[in-house]
């Protein structure tokens, strides 16, 4: 449990591309918000694995968004119910409903629809916001911490140089 | 671009998906078993266990073996045990989240089988017992089987408590008899004595010695005979007067004796009236005997109906869903080829009960009959069962209009054998149908919220194995039951699923009441005889003594009077005869004398 978190901290502090990390967070939001056993989550897993995104960030984000989803489920349901019962979209939903792939996707479930809609709408903002926050973190927090005496002292010790060599 | 592609990730994806598929294939059977046990247990409220589950991909199907559903009310018993359930599913519909089963086979369904281990669930906390709806008409509390009251007072107590008047009457009678006898003795002393009758005899003998040729003597004897006759007549009158007096006394005493003799009967009637042998009402015996069982069966039946009926009903309105993780509400849209979410088109089932096997079909089980447009129907029958038993169960559950569900069930059974079926098991008595047959016909229905059921059970060819304690009433009731060889039970149920009333009636009431009355009457008769015997025994000595004293006195005085009267009458007859003779002789002598005088006068006249 702690291992992905430590890896995430390490990645945050490393030279890892911020875009890769924020994209992982955006993907994890989809997988975390929506019901886990959904067809689209297989696609998300596929994308997370094949795209060069930070897997630790994905796992940490998945845990975080899954916990968050418990609190947001009633809102997802309301949104999903609203969207699925809109008269103007009825024709589209009916067409999709009669398509096997979409039925397997279970789009007509209010929580699936609500959570998927929210996570898709927030995908780009989360990606961009994440990228910006990581950059800000590295520019301010990491720089500030690295300049503290305690860190300087720690880095000067043989133990740190030994750890740095071993961990690569 | 290649900077963003991680080709190793593809291998990882294939591995993850592949391993998941392998895991699914290897563990699908266990997953099915677990999900059936978990969901079944949740629905039933007691353990549902499955021996094994086997999933096959081609054709897509499931085979379940050894399914045991614990009876929640009897954790050491399975309410149903099924050896094998096998069915195939439509894979295309399954992808659309629709379980469509064309044909299901259910083999060897057994009811009420024993369990090796308890199937009760571990309770988290003991909830306060919910108040169950009162199932009896009028909301009467069931007080169990109570015997009707039949009071037979203890005869010893009665005899000790009650003062009998007859011995007192007998003493009074005896005193009166003695007093009367003294009077009679006084009368006897006034009657002509033997000496007087001897004197009459002497006078009579003297009359016989009269010279009949002597007219003077004859005339004197005639006078004496008349005098004797008057004396005897006077004596006879005195005797007759005495006899009349005695007769009057005897008549009076006889009247008293009659009263005395009838006194025990009056005493007995008085005691019977005072200690009235009442018989309490038998009440509604059927309700007492079968009410509990009927309530129990009804409650169980409706409990299961309520548990299962949601699986035949579609929610009539879209209720607020249970918004928990992974759940929500499935919004439905028009389909080109509408199919329900769940449908079993045909179930072939074979059921084994102790009396034999029967089989049947259930058609169109679905949660969405408004889509299938077909009601769920069933028909089970068994003909060649043990002891000539047969049964037929038909049912129709029409939920095509979810707002107006109409269900009906008809069950008929003939020659069901009842072995050692306990009717009453109380401290006072145990009534067991050792061997009996029953014919049953039950119809039940539901329309919207209203439920109703009517049933008739004819129990016949009864052989009992009954025992009763020392209680008289128990013995009487048992005797009444023993004479009842067949009876009908009628059951009626009305109301709603949550508030219904049951009423059990039976002609057993009338039959037992009739037989009970006979028993009570016989017992009463025995009791009366015993009471009569005891009263008789208590008074008979004094009455007999009084009667004997009276009879002796009466006999003595009557004999005395009759003897005197007879003798006097004999004397009177003799004297009368003698007097008549003397009168005749006197007349003849007078005629002769006149004749001679006439001859003499004629001779003188004619000078001869």
XYZ file of C-alpha atoms in Angstrom, chain B residues 86-395:
310
model
C -29.402 -27.967 -14.891
C -30.081 -25.252 -17.442
C -28.652 -23.585 -20.517
C -28.648 -19.852 -21.140
C -28.877 -17.729 -24.230
C -25.348 -16.254 -24.509
C -26.424 -13.373 -26.780
C -29.010 -12.178 -24.268
C -26.573 -12.672 -21.414
C -24.319 -10.031 -22.990
C -27.344 -7.741 -22.838
C -27.581 -8.568 -19.128
C -30.638 -10.721 -19.677
C -30.864 -14.207 -18.241
C -33.032 -16.166 -20.622
C -33.304 -19.863 -19.836
C -35.165 -21.947 -22.344
C -35.397 -25.082 -20.284
C -34.445 -25.991 -16.766
C -34.469 -29.453 -15.247
C -34.901 -29.838 -11.539
C -34.394 -33.404 -10.344
C -35.446 -35.020 -7.108
C -36.844 -32.165 -5.117
C -37.329 -33.260 -1.535
C -39.171 -31.367 1.143
C -38.424 -31.134 4.843
C -35.268 -33.228 4.871
C -33.079 -33.422 7.998
C -29.767 -31.557 8.159
C -26.552 -32.753 9.728
C -25.603 -29.281 10.896
C -27.742 -26.352 11.886
C -28.534 -23.959 9.068
C -29.253 -21.022 11.351
C -27.396 -17.795 10.722
C -25.313 -16.211 13.428
C -27.363 -13.323 14.678
C -25.662 -9.982 15.083
C -28.026 -8.823 17.773
C -31.178 -10.218 19.154
C -33.953 -7.986 17.841
C -37.108 -7.453 19.787
C -39.623 -10.022 18.588
C -41.919 -8.480 16.031
C -45.577 -8.659 16.796
C -47.072 -11.053 14.331
C -50.504 -10.366 12.950
C -53.209 -12.161 14.819
C -54.248 -14.946 12.566
C -57.390 -15.968 14.357
C -60.740 -14.508 13.604
C -61.778 -11.939 16.105
C -58.283 -11.660 17.475
C -58.844 -14.304 20.108
C -55.833 -15.467 21.984
C -55.012 -19.075 21.512
C -55.133 -20.766 24.851
C -54.242 -24.197 23.539
C -56.393 -27.251 23.907
C -58.566 -27.093 27.000
C -61.048 -29.729 27.991
C -64.683 -28.829 28.431
C -65.904 -28.894 31.991
C -67.975 -31.897 33.071
C -68.710 -31.972 36.791
C -69.396 -35.292 38.427
C -69.515 -34.649 42.193
C -68.094 -37.235 44.505
C -70.879 -39.487 45.796
C -69.145 -40.114 49.137
C -68.992 -36.377 49.722
C -72.676 -36.009 48.852
C -73.738 -38.820 51.160
C -71.627 -37.386 53.983
C -72.875 -33.848 53.464
C -76.573 -34.500 52.829
C -79.038 -35.546 55.615
C -81.512 -38.046 54.193
C -85.113 -37.660 55.383
C -86.241 -41.210 54.684
C -84.929 -42.840 57.891
C -86.719 -40.135 59.884
C -89.906 -40.776 57.935
C -89.487 -44.497 58.588
C -89.197 -43.861 62.322
C -92.328 -41.689 62.237
C -94.156 -44.423 60.369
C -93.022 -47.018 62.830
C -94.232 -44.862 65.726
C -97.595 -44.380 64.050
C -97.820 -48.087 63.346
C -97.096 -48.854 66.989
C -99.683 -46.350 68.195
C -102.255 -47.781 65.795
C -101.404 -51.248 66.891
C -102.113 -50.235 70.472
C -105.492 -48.957 69.372
C -106.101 -52.210 67.578
C -105.173 -54.083 70.703
C -107.791 -52.047 72.578
C -110.367 -52.837 69.917
C -109.459 -56.490 70.052
C -110.210 -56.505 73.750
C -113.690 -55.109 73.026
C -114.432 -57.794 70.491
C -116.493 -60.941 71.393
C -114.205 -63.209 73.263
C -113.790 -66.935 72.818
C -115.808 -67.494 75.954
C -118.664 -65.523 74.513
C -118.460 -67.501 71.308
C -118.297 -70.713 73.385
C -121.404 -69.517 75.209
C -123.052 -68.996 71.827
C -122.056 -72.542 70.991
C -123.462 -73.905 74.205
C -126.735 -72.077 73.621
C -126.807 -73.390 70.107
C -126.102 -76.953 71.257
C -128.965 -76.600 73.742
C -131.218 -75.606 70.895
C -130.360 -78.720 69.007
C -131.530 -80.914 71.927
C -135.109 -79.594 71.801
C -137.895 -82.156 71.261
C -139.266 -81.134 67.967
C -142.549 -82.963 68.545
C -143.185 -80.754 71.462
C -144.650 -77.618 70.047
C -144.082 -75.647 73.221
C -140.461 -76.576 73.251
C -140.136 -75.785 69.594
C -141.636 -72.378 70.120
C -139.396 -71.728 73.093
C -136.386 -72.903 71.032
C -137.446 -70.601 68.276
C -137.448 -67.667 70.638
C -134.064 -68.711 71.965
C -132.728 -69.063 68.405
C -133.894 -65.553 67.591
C -132.251 -64.237 70.716
C -129.035 -66.079 69.914
C -129.165 -64.774 66.392
C -129.460 -61.209 67.638
C -126.564 -61.700 69.997
C -124.396 -63.186 67.235
C -125.416 -60.406 64.868
C -124.472 -57.821 67.467
C -121.095 -59.521 67.885
C -120.608 -59.659 64.139
C -121.420 -55.968 63.891
C -118.844 -55.233 66.549
C -116.321 -57.290 64.640
C -117.244 -55.550 61.408
C -116.919 -52.166 63.055
C -113.506 -53.178 64.318
C -112.573 -54.400 60.888
C -113.674 -51.138 59.353
C -111.642 -49.196 61.850
C -108.632 -51.407 61.179
C -109.164 -51.067 57.451
C -109.198 -47.324 57.741
C -106.051 -47.417 59.790
C -104.441 -49.813 57.357
C -105.389 -47.587 54.473
C -103.883 -44.572 56.220
C -100.745 -46.461 57.157
C -100.472 -47.914 53.668
C -100.559 -44.384 52.305
C -97.810 -43.427 54.672
C -95.852 -46.530 53.722
C -96.229 -45.662 50.071
C -94.848 -42.238 50.776
C -92.080 -43.786 52.796
C -91.236 -46.181 50.009
C -91.167 -43.434 47.403
C -89.081 -41.261 49.651
C -85.674 -42.699 48.469
C -86.569 -41.872 44.895
C -87.513 -38.351 45.902
C -84.327 -38.054 47.899
C -82.313 -39.225 44.868
C -84.090 -36.777 42.571
C -83.502 -33.982 45.045
C -79.791 -34.799 45.153
C -79.591 -35.020 41.372
C -81.220 -31.623 41.063
C -79.059 -30.116 43.732
C -75.812 -31.552 42.359
C -76.632 -30.878 38.726
C -74.369 -32.767 36.343
C -73.489 -29.917 34.064
C -71.530 -30.293 30.863
C -69.507 -27.318 29.766
C -69.500 -26.111 26.202
C -67.124 -27.922 23.925
C -66.344 -24.679 22.127
C -64.819 -24.642 18.685
C -62.954 -27.927 18.829
C -61.679 -27.549 15.285
C -60.108 -24.222 16.061
C -58.540 -25.751 19.138
C -57.298 -28.838 17.355
C -56.303 -27.492 14.003
C -56.234 -23.730 14.486
C -52.600 -23.645 15.534
C -51.492 -25.860 12.694
C -53.545 -23.943 10.173
C -52.126 -20.657 11.419
C -48.639 -22.088 11.267
C -49.028 -23.431 7.725
C -50.716 -20.232 6.588
C -47.994 -18.086 8.095
C -45.288 -20.230 6.493
C -47.050 -20.221 3.131
C -47.554 -16.477 3.127
C -44.054 -15.864 4.431
C -42.670 -17.731 1.414
C -45.143 -16.110 -0.929
C -44.010 -12.690 0.287
C -40.383 -13.702 -0.109
C -40.854 -15.021 -3.611
C -43.469 -12.673 -5.015
C -40.978 -9.818 -5.603
C -39.378 -12.120 -8.158
C -42.628 -12.207 -10.075
C -43.255 -8.500 -9.855
C -41.833 -5.561 -11.607
C -41.569 -2.372 -9.603
C -44.668 -0.452 -10.499
C -42.947 2.864 -10.005
C -39.362 3.863 -10.197
C -38.454 4.060 -6.579
C -35.401 5.914 -5.354
C -32.596 3.420 -5.956
C -30.299 2.201 -3.301
C -27.446 4.562 -4.111
C -24.423 2.653 -2.968
C -21.184 2.015 -4.771
C -21.591 0.059 -8.001
C -25.392 0.307 -7.888
C -27.869 2.742 -9.300
C -30.911 2.567 -11.440
C -31.072 0.864 -14.806
C -33.101 3.090 -17.078
C -34.927 1.117 -19.721
C -35.510 2.172 -23.274
C -37.695 0.658 -25.951
C -36.182 -2.469 -27.453
C -36.573 -3.811 -30.944
C -37.062 -7.296 -29.582
C -38.098 -6.814 -25.976
C -36.923 -9.466 -23.599
C -37.286 -9.519 -19.811
C -34.186 -9.311 -17.641
C -34.947 -12.745 -16.305
C -36.966 -15.513 -17.848
C -37.176 -19.235 -17.412
C -39.444 -20.525 -20.096
C -39.869 -24.065 -18.794
C -38.908 -25.879 -15.635
C -39.315 -29.624 -15.511
C -39.300 -30.681 -11.900
C -39.601 -33.993 -10.110
C -40.500 -33.938 -6.445
C -40.021 -36.786 -3.996
C -42.070 -36.942 -0.824
C -42.444 -39.881 1.571
C -45.637 -40.922 -0.205
C -43.933 -41.149 -3.577
C -42.941 -39.049 -6.512
C -44.768 -36.484 -8.553
C -43.657 -34.241 -11.328
C -44.687 -31.216 -13.239
C -43.843 -28.070 -15.097
C -43.527 -24.411 -14.313
C -43.805 -22.113 -17.300
C -42.695 -18.532 -17.884
C -41.071 -17.486 -14.656
C -40.154 -13.856 -15.128
C -39.816 -10.664 -13.186
C -41.287 -8.799 -16.148
C -44.505 -10.396 -17.247
C -45.538 -7.087 -18.783
C -42.851 -7.822 -21.391
C -43.404 -11.575 -21.829
C -47.204 -11.025 -21.756
C -47.445 -14.499 -20.251
C -48.357 -15.365 -16.686
C -46.322 -17.861 -14.730
C -48.208 -21.121 -14.622
C -47.528 -24.457 -13.074
C -48.963 -27.902 -13.000
C -47.770 -30.786 -10.870
C -49.398 -34.148 -10.636
C -48.800 -37.540 -9.132
C -51.029 -40.523 -9.758
C -49.324 -43.749 -8.879
C -48.186 -42.862 -5.431
C -48.157 -45.026 -2.344
C -51.456 -46.227 -0.840
C -53.360 -45.047 -3.912
C -52.523 -41.445 -3.235
C -52.831 -38.860 -5.969
C -52.335 -35.134 -6.112
C -52.742 -32.257 -8.485
C -51.361 -28.766 -8.044
C -52.113 -26.027 -10.518
C -51.213 -22.408 -10.229
